Coordinates of C-alpha atoms in Angstrom, one line a residue:
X578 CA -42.2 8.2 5.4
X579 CA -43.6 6.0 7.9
X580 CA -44.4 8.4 10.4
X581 CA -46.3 10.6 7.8
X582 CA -48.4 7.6 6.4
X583 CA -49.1 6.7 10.1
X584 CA -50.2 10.1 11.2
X585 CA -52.5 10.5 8.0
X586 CA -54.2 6.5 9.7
X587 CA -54.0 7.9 12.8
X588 CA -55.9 11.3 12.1
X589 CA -59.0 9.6 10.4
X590 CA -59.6 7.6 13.0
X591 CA -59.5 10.2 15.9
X592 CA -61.7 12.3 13.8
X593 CA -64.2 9.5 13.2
X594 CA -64.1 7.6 17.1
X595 CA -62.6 10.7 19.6
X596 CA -63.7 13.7 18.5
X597 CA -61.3 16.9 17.3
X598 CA -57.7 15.8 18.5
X599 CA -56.4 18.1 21.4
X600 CA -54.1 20.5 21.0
X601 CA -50.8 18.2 22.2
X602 CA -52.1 15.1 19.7
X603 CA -52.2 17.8 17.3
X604 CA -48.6 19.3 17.9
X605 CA -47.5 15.3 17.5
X606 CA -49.3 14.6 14.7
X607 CA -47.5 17.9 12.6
X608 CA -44.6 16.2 13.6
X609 CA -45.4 13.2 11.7
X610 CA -46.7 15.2 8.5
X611 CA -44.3 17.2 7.9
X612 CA -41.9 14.6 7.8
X613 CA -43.2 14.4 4.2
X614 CA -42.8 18.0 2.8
X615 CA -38.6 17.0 3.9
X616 CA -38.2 14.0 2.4
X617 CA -39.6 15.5 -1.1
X618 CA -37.6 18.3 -0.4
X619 CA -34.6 16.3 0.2
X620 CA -35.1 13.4 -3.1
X621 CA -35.6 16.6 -5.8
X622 CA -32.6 18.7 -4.3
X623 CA -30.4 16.7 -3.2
X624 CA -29.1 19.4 -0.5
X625 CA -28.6 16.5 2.2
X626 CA -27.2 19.4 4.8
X627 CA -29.9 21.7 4.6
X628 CA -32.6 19.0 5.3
X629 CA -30.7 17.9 8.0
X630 CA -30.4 21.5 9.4
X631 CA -34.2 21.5 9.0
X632 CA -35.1 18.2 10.2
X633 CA -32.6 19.1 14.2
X634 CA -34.6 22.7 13.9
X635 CA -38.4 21.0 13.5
X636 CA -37.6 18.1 16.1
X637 CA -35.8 21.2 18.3
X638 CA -39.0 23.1 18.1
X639 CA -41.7 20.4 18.3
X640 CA -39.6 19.5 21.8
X641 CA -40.0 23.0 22.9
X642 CA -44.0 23.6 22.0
X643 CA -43.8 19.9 24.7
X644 CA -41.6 21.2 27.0
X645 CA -43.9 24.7 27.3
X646 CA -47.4 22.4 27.5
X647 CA -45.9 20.1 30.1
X648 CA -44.1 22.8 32.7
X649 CA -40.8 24.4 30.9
X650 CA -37.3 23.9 32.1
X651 CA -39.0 20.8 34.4
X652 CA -40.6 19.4 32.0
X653 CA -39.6 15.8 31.5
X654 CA -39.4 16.3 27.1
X655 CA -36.5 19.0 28.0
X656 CA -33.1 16.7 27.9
X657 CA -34.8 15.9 24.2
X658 CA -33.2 19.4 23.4
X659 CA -29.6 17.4 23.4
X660 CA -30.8 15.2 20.4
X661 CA -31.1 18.0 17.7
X662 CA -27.4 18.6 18.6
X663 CA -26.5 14.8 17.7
X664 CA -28.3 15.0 14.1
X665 CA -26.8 17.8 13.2
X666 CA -23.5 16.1 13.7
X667 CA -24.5 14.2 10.5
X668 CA -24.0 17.3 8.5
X669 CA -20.8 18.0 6.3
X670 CA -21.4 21.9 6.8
X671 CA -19.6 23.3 9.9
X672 CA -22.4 26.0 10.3
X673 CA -25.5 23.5 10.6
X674 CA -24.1 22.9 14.0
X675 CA -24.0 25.7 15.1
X676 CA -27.1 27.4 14.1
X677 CA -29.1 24.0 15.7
X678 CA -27.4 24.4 18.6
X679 CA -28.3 28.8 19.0
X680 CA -31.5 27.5 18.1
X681 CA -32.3 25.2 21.0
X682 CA -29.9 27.6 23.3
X683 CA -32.6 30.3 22.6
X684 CA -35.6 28.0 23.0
X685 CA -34.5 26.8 26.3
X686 CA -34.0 30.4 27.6
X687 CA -37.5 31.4 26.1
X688 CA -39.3 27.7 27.6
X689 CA -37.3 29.6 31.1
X690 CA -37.9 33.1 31.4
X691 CA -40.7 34.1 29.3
X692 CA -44.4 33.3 30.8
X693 CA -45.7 30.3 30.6
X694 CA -49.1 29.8 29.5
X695 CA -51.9 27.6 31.4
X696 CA -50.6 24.5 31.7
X697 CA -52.9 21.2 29.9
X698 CA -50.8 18.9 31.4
X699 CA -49.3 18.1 34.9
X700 CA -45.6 17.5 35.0
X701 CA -45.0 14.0 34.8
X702 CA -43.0 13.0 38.1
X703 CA -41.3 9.5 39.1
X704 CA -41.5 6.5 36.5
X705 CA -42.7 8.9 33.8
X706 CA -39.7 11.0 34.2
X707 CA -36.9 8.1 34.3
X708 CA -38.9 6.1 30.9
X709 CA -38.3 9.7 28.8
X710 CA -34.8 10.7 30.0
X711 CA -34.1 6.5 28.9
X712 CA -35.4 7.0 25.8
X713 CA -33.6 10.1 25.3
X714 CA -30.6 7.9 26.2
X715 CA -31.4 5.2 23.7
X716 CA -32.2 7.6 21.0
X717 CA -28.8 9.4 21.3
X718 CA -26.8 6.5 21.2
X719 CA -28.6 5.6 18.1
X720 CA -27.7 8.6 16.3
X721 CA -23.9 8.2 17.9
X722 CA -23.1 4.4 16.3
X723 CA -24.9 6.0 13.4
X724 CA -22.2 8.7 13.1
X725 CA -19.7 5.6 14.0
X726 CA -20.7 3.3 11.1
X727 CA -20.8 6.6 8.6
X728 CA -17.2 7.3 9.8
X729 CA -16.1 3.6 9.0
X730 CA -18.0 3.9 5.9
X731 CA -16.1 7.0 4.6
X732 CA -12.5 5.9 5.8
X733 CA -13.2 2.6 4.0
X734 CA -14.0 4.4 1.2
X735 CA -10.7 6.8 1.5
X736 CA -8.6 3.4 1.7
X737 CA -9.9 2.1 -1.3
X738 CA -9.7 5.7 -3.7
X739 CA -6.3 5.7 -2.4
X740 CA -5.3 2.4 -3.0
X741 CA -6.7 2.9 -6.5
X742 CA -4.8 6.3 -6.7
X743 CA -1.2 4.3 -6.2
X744 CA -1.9 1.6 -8.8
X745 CA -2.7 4.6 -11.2
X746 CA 0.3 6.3 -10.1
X747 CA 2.3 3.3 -10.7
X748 CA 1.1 2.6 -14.6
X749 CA 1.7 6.0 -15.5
X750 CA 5.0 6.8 -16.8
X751 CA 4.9 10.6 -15.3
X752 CA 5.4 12.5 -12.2
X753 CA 3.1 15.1 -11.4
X754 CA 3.5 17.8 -8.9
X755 CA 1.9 21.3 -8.1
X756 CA 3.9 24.1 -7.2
X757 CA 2.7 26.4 -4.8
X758 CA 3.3 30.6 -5.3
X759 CA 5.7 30.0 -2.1
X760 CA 7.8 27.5 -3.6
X761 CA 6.2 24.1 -1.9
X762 CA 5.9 21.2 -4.2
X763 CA 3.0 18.5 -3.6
X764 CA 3.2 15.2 -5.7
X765 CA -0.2 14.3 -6.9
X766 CA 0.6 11.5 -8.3
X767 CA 3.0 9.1 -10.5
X768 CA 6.1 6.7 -9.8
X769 CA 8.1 8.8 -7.7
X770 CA 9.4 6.0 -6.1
X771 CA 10.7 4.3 -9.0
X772 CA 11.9 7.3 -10.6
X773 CA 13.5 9.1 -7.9
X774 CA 14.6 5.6 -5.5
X775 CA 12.6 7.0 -3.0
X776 CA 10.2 9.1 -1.5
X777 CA 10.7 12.6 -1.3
X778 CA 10.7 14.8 1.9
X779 CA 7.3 15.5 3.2
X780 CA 8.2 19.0 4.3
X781 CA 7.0 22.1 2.6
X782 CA 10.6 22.9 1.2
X783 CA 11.3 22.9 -2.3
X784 CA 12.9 19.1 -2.5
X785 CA 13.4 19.4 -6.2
X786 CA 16.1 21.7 -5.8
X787 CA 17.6 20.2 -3.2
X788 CA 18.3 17.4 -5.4
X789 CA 19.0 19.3 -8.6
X790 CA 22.3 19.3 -9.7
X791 CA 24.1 22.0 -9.4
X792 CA 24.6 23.6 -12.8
X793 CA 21.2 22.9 -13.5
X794 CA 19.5 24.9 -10.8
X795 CA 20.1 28.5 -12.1
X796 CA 18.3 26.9 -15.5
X797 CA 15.7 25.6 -13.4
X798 CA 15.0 29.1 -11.5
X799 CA 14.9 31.0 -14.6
X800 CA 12.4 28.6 -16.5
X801 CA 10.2 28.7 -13.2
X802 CA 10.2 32.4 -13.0
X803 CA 9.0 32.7 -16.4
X804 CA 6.3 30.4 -16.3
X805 CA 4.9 31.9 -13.1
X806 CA 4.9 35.4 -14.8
X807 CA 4.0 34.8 -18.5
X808 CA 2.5 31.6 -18.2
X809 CA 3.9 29.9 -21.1
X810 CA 4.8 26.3 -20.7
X811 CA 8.3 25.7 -20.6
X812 CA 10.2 21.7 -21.0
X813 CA 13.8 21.4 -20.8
X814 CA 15.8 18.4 -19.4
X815 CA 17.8 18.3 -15.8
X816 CA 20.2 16.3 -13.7
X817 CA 18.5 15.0 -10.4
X818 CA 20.3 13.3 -7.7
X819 CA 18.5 9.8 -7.1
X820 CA 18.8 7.6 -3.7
X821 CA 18.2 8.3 -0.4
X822 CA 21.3 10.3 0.0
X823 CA 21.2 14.0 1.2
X824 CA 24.0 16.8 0.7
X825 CA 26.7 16.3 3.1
X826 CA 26.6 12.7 3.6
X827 CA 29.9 10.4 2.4
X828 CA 29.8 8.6 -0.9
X829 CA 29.3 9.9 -4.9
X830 CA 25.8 10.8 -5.6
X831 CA 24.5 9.6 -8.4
X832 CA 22.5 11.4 -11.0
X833 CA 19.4 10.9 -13.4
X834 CA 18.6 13.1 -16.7
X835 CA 14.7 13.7 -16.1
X836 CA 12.6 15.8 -18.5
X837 CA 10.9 18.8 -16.6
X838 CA 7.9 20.0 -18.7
X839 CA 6.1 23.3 -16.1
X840 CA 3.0 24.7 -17.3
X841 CA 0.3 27.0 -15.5
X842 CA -2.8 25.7 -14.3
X843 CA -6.0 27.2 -16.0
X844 CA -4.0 28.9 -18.8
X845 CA -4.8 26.8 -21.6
X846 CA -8.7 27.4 -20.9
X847 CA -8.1 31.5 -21.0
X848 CA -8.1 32.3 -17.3
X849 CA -5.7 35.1 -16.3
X850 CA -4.3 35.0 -12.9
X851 CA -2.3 37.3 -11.1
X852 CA 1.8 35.9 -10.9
X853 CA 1.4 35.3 -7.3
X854 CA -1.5 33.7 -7.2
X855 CA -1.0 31.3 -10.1
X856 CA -0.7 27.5 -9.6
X857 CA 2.1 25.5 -11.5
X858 CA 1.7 22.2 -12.6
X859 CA 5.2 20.1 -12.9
X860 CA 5.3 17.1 -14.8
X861 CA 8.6 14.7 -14.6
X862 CA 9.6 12.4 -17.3
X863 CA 12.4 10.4 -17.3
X864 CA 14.7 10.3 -20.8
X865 CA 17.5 8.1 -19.1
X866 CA 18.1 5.4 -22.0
X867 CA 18.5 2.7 -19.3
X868 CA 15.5 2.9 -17.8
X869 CA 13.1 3.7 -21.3
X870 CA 14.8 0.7 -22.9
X871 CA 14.0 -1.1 -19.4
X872 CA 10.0 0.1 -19.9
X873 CA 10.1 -0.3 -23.1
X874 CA 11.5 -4.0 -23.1
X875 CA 8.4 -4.7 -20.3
X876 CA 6.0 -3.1 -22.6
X877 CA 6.8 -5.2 -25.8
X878 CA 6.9 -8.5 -23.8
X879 CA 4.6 -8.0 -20.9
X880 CA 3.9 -11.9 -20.9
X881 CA 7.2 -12.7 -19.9
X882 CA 7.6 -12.4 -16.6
X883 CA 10.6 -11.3 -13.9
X884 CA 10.8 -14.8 -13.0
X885 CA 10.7 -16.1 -16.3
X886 CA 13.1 -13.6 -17.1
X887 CA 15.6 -14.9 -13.9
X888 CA 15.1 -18.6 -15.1
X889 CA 16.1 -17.7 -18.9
X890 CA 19.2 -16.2 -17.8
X891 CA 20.2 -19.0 -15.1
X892 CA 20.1 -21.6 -17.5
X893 CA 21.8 -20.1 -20.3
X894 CA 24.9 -19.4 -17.7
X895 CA 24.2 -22.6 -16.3
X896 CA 24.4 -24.0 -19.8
X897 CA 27.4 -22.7 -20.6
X898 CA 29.3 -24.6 -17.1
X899 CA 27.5 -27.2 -18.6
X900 CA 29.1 -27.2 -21.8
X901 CA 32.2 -26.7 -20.6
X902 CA 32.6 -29.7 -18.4
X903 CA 30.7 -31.9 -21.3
X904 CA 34.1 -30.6 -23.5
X905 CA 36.0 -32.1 -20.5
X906 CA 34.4 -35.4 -20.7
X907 CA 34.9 -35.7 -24.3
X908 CA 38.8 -34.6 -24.1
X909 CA 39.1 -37.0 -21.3
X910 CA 37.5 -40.0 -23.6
X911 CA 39.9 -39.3 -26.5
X912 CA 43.0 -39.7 -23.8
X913 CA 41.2 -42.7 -22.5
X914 CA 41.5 -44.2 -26.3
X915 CA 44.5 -43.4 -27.4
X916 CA 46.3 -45.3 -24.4
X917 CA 46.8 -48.6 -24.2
X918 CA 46.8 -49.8 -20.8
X919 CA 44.0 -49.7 -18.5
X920 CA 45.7 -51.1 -14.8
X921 CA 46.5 -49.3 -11.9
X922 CA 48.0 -46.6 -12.2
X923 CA 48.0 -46.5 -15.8
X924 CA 47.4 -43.3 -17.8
X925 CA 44.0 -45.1 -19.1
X926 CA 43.2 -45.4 -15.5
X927 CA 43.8 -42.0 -14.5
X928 CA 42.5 -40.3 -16.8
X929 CA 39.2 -42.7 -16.5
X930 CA 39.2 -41.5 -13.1
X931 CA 39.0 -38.0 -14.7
X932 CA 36.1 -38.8 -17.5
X933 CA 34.1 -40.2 -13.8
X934 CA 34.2 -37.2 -12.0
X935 CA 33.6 -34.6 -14.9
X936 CA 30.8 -36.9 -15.6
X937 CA 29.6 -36.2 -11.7
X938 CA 30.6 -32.7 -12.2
X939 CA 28.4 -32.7 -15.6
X940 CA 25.6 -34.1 -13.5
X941 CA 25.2 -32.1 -10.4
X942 CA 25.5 -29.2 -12.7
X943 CA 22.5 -30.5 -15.2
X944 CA 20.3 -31.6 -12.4
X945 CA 21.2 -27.8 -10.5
X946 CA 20.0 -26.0 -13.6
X947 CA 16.8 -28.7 -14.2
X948 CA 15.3 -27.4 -11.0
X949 CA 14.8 -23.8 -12.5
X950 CA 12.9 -25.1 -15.2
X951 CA 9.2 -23.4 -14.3
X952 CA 7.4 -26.7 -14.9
X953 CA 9.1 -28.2 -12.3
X954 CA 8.1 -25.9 -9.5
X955 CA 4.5 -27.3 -9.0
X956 CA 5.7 -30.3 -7.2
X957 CA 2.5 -32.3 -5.7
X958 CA 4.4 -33.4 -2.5
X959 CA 7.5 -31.8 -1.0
X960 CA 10.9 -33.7 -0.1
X961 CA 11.2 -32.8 3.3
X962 CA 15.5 -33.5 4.5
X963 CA 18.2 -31.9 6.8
X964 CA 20.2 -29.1 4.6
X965 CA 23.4 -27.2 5.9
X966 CA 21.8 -23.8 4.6
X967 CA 25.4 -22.7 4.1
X968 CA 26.3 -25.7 1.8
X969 CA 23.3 -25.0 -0.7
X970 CA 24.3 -21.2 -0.2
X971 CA 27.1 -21.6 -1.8
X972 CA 25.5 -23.8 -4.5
X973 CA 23.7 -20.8 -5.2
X974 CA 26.3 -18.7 -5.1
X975 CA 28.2 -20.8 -7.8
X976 CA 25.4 -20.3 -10.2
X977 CA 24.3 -16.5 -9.4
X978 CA 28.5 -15.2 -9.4
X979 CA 28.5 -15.0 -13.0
X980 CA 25.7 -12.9 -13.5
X981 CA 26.9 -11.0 -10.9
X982 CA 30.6 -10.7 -11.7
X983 CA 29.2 -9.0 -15.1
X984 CA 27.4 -6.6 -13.5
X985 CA 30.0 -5.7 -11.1
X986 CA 28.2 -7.1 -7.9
X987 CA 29.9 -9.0 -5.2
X988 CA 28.4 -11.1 -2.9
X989 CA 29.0 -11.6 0.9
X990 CA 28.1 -14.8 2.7
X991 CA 28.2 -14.6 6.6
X992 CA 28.9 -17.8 8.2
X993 CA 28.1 -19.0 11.7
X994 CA 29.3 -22.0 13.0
X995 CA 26.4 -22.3 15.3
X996 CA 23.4 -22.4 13.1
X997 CA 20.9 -26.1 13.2
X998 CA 20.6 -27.2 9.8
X999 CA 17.0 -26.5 8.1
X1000 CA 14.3 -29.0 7.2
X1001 CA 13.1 -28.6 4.1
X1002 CA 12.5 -29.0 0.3
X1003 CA 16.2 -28.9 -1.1
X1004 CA 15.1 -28.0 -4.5
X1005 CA 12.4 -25.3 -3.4
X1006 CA 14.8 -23.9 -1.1
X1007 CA 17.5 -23.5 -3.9
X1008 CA 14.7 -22.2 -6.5
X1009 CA 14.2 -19.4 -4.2
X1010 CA 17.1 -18.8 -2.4
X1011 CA 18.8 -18.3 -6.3
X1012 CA 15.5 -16.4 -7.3
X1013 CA 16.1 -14.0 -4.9
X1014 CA 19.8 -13.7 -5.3
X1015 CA 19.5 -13.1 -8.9
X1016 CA 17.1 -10.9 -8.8
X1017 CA 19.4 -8.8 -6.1
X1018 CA 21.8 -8.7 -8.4
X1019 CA 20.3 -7.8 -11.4
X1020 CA 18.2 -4.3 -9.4
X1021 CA 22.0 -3.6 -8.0
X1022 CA 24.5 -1.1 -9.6
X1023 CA 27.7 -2.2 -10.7
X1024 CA 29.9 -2.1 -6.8
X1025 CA 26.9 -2.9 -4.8
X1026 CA 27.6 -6.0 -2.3
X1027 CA 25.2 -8.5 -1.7
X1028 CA 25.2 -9.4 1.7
X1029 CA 24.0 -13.0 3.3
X1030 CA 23.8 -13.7 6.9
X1031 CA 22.0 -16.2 9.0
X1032 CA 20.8 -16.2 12.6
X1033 CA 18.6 -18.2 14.8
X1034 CA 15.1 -16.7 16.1
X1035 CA 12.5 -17.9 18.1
X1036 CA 13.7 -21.5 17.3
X1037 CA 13.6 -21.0 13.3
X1038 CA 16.7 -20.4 11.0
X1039 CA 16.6 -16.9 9.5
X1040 CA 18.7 -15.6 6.6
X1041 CA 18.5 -12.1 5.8
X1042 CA 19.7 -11.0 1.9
X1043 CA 20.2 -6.9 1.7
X1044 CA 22.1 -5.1 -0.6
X1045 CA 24.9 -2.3 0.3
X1046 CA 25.7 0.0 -2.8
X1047 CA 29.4 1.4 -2.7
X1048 CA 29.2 3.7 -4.8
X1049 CA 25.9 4.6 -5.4
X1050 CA 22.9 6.2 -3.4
X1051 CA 20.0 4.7 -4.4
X1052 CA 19.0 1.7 -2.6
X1053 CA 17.1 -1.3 -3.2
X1054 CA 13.7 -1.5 -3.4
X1055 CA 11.8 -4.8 -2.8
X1056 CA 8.6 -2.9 -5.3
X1057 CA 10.3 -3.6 -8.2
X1058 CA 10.5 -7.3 -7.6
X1059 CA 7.6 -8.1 -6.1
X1060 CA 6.6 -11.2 -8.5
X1061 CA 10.0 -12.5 -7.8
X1062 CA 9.6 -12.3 -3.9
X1063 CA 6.0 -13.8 -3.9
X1064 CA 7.3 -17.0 -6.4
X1065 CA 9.9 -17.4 -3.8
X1066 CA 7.0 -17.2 -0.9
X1067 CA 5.1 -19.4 -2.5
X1068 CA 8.0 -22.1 -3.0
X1069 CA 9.1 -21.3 0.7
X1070 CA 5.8 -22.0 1.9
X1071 CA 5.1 -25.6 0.8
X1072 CA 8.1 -26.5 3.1
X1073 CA 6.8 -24.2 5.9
X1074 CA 9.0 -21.4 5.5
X1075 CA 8.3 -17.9 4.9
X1076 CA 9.7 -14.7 2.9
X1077 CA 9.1 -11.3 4.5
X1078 CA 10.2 -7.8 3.6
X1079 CA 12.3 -5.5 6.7
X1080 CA 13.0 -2.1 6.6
X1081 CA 16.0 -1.0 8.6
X1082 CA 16.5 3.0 8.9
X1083 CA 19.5 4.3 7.2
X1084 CA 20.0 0.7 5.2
X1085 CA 17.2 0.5 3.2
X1086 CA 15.2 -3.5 2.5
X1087 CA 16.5 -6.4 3.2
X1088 CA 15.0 -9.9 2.4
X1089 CA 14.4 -12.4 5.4
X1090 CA 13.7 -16.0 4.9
X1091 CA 12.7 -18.4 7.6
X1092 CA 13.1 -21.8 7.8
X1093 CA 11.5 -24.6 10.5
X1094 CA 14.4 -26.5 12.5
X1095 CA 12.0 -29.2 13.6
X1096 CA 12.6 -32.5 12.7
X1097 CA 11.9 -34.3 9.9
X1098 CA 9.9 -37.0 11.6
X1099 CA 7.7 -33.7 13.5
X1100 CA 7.4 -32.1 10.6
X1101 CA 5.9 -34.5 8.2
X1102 CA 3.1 -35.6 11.0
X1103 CA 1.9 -31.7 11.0
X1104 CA -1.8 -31.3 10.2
X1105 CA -0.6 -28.8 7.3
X1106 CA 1.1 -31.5 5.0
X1107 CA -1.4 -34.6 5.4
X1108 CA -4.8 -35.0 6.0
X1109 CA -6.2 -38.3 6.8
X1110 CA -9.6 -37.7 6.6
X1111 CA -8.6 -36.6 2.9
X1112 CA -10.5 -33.0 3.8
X1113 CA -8.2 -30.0 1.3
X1114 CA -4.9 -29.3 1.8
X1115 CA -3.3 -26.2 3.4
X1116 CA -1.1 -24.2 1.7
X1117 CA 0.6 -22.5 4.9
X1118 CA 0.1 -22.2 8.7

């Protein structure tokens, strides 16, 4: 647009003060106009690869009428011939290329062979010659950070339709795949993950059968065969094996009943399609009563969260231990009353002795199940101390094994005798530490083992949570309790620790925390937890 408007100030003016233009201001000044015509063309069409294709001929063609008024192949516009090439590269269309590039191949051989006519300028030699071939340089690498930014532009834009893709696929309660006429299954979208405990082969095999049960696959086979060739819809229910487990390997499979509902694409709207070429749409439902009670529970209460859910069920077992050692107390306080003497070495003293340390007992266990409360999290200041990680391991322990022992979970504490004690918030560290625990536990199947084990890297303590399942194959999966893991990142890193999820091949997730091992005296002068200027806080390094 502005090199039309300046060619139609231009043209006035050279009419007006120089006389008719000659015939090379005249073959610029085209140039400039019928920039115009394009961009019309371009706004009311919309057909962004056929302006472009016109835009690299024009330029290609304005640089050739130069090249045969200023000497031909030695004329200094002739490397301009590269720079239709680049701006066709902005094209989508494979063929714009192409047919800009036999363009300017043929109007190089015609500016080379054919006769030139008398020549209106002289060829430009020396400075003239290096300024163009610079600007030709300049130009081009225009265009090419042009084409750079466009590429960072669209793969930007891929990340983002994608990452909007996966959290549709997770809120839908469906699986939906496309079956190919050879047999090659493509998910398009859904939780597969969730569904299936993990994600399935990216091959172009037919994974579905692979992990249908057996007396389920000749049903399967049938039902497909008929859709493919009448194109009715068929739905009938199958056994799938779930986990990460393949045929062959040791250890019982375990199996899923999943609805299977196949239709043909393009059926319902009356298009008729040959049996080989016709696409199959596969949707997956699950009908396991487990896992719709599980959805439906999350649907009914969605403002009760995981961790919400955790802390309910600590404190009523906590409660409970509580209760008990409270009936203790009082049985211990009748005794104490109904015998006389109180000396040494009295009954009345004993059993004294006995009311004091269920009263302890009763204590430690209140104050154990008070830190779970959620108002108590949002401490303004943490307690920084020394804690034997083992110790409050097995604190946790005590208060996650019966949850555990009613699910059929067992849990596995690896001690080291050489491990430095931890300096941090004792409560935050038990809030998560049981948080995540719990939460293993309750995403387990009944003879999974919870394993804990600590080591020391890079001068921190780390302790590493996973889960080995006996006798099942599906693993577990750290997506499912993501709000869990980030409340016990966010505890973790008031104290300086951090939560992180690994990924070992053949064993699934595991949970690593990591603690600082610095001293108490170090840690509290950091820059992170005090501020004398009174500037804002920091959450984490």
């Amino acid at each position: 647009m502005l090199s039309g408007a300046a060619a139609l100030f231009v043209l006035p003016l050279h009419l007006a003060l120089a006389g008719p233009p000659h015939v090379a201001e005249i073959l610029v000044l085209a140039w400039m106009l019928s920039q115009w015509p394009l961009a019309l063309y371009l706004s009311q069409s919309g057909k962004l690869n056929r302006a472009i294709g016109v835009s690299s001929s024009l330029f290609a063609c304005t640089v050739a009428a130069i090249c045969i008024l200023t000497g031909g192949n030695a004329s200094f516009a002739a490397i301009w011939l590269l720079i239709p090439l680049v701006e066709a590269a902005f094209s989508t269309s494979r063929k714009t290329p192409v047919l800009v590039a036999t363009l300017c191949a043929v109007l190089l051989a015609a500016i080379t062979f054919l006769p030139l006519p008398q020549l209106q300028f002289q060829p430009l030699q020396g400075p003239a010659l290096f300024v163009t071939t610079l600007a030709a340089l300049i130009y081009a690498g225009m265009l090419a950070y042009r084409l750079s930014v466009d590429r960072k532009r669209a793969r930007n834009a891929m990340l983002a339709s994608e990452s909007r893709r996966q959290l549709m696929s997770q809120s839908v309660s469906e699986v939906f795949c496309e079956l190919d006429p050879g047999g090659r299954i493509r998910v398009l979208g859904g939780p597969v993950k969730r569904i299936f405990g993990g994600l399935p082969v990216a091959g172009g095999e037919d994974w579905l059968f692979q992990r249908l049960h057996v007396a389920d696959r000749p049903l399967y086979l049938t039902r497909l065969s008929d859709v493919r060739h009448s194109g009715a819809p068929a739905v009938f229910d199958v056994r799938v094996r779930v986990g990460a487990s393949v045929p062959g390997e040791t250890g019982q499979a375990e199996y899923r009943q999943l609805q299977l509902h196949i239709k043909a694409q393009g059926h319902e709207g009356g298009q008729t399609l040959s049996a080989a070429d016709r696409q199959l749409l596969l949707l997956i439902r699950q009908t396991d009563d487990r896992l719709l009670s599980d959805e439906a529970e999350a649907i009914a209460s969605p403002q009760e969260s995981r961790t919400a859910g955790i802390s309910r069920k600590l404190l009523e077992t906590a409660g409970m231990d509580a209760r008990k050692v409270f009936a203790d107390i009082i049985a211990q306080a009748v005794a104490l009353q109904t015998v006389g003497g109180v000396g040494p070495g009295s009954a009345a003293h004993a059993a004294a002795g006995r009311l004091r340390a269920a009263g302890e007992a009763g204590l430690e266990e209140l104050d154990a199940v008070l830190d779970f409360r959620p108002g108590l999290s949002a401490v303004p200041e943490p307690d920084y101390g020394t804690i034997d990680i083992f110790a409050c391991l097995a604190q946790c322990r005590k208060l996650v094994t019966p949850i555990a022992d009613r699910r059929g979970v067992e849990i596995e504490t690896e001690e080291a005798d050489d491990l430095p004690p931890a300096v941090a918030d004792g409560k935050c560290l038990r809030q998560a530490l049981c948080f995540i625990l719990s939460d293993m536990v309750e995403t387990s199947e009944s003879g999974a083992v919870v394993t804990v084990s600590g080591q020391t890297d890079r001068g921190d303590l780390e302790i590493v949570l996973s889960v080995k399942n006996r006798h099942s194959s599906l693993s577990w999966s750290s997506d499912a309790s993501r709000p869990v893991l980030d409340f016990a990142r966010e505890l973790l890193e008031r104290t300086g620790g951090s939560v992180s999820v690994q990924t070992m091949l053949g064993h699934g997730e595991s949970v690593a925390v990591r603690l600082p091992v610095r001293p108490v005296p170090a840690r509290r002068a950091g820059p992170i937890h005090a501020d004398p200027a009174g500037g804002p806080v920091a959450k984490s390094a």
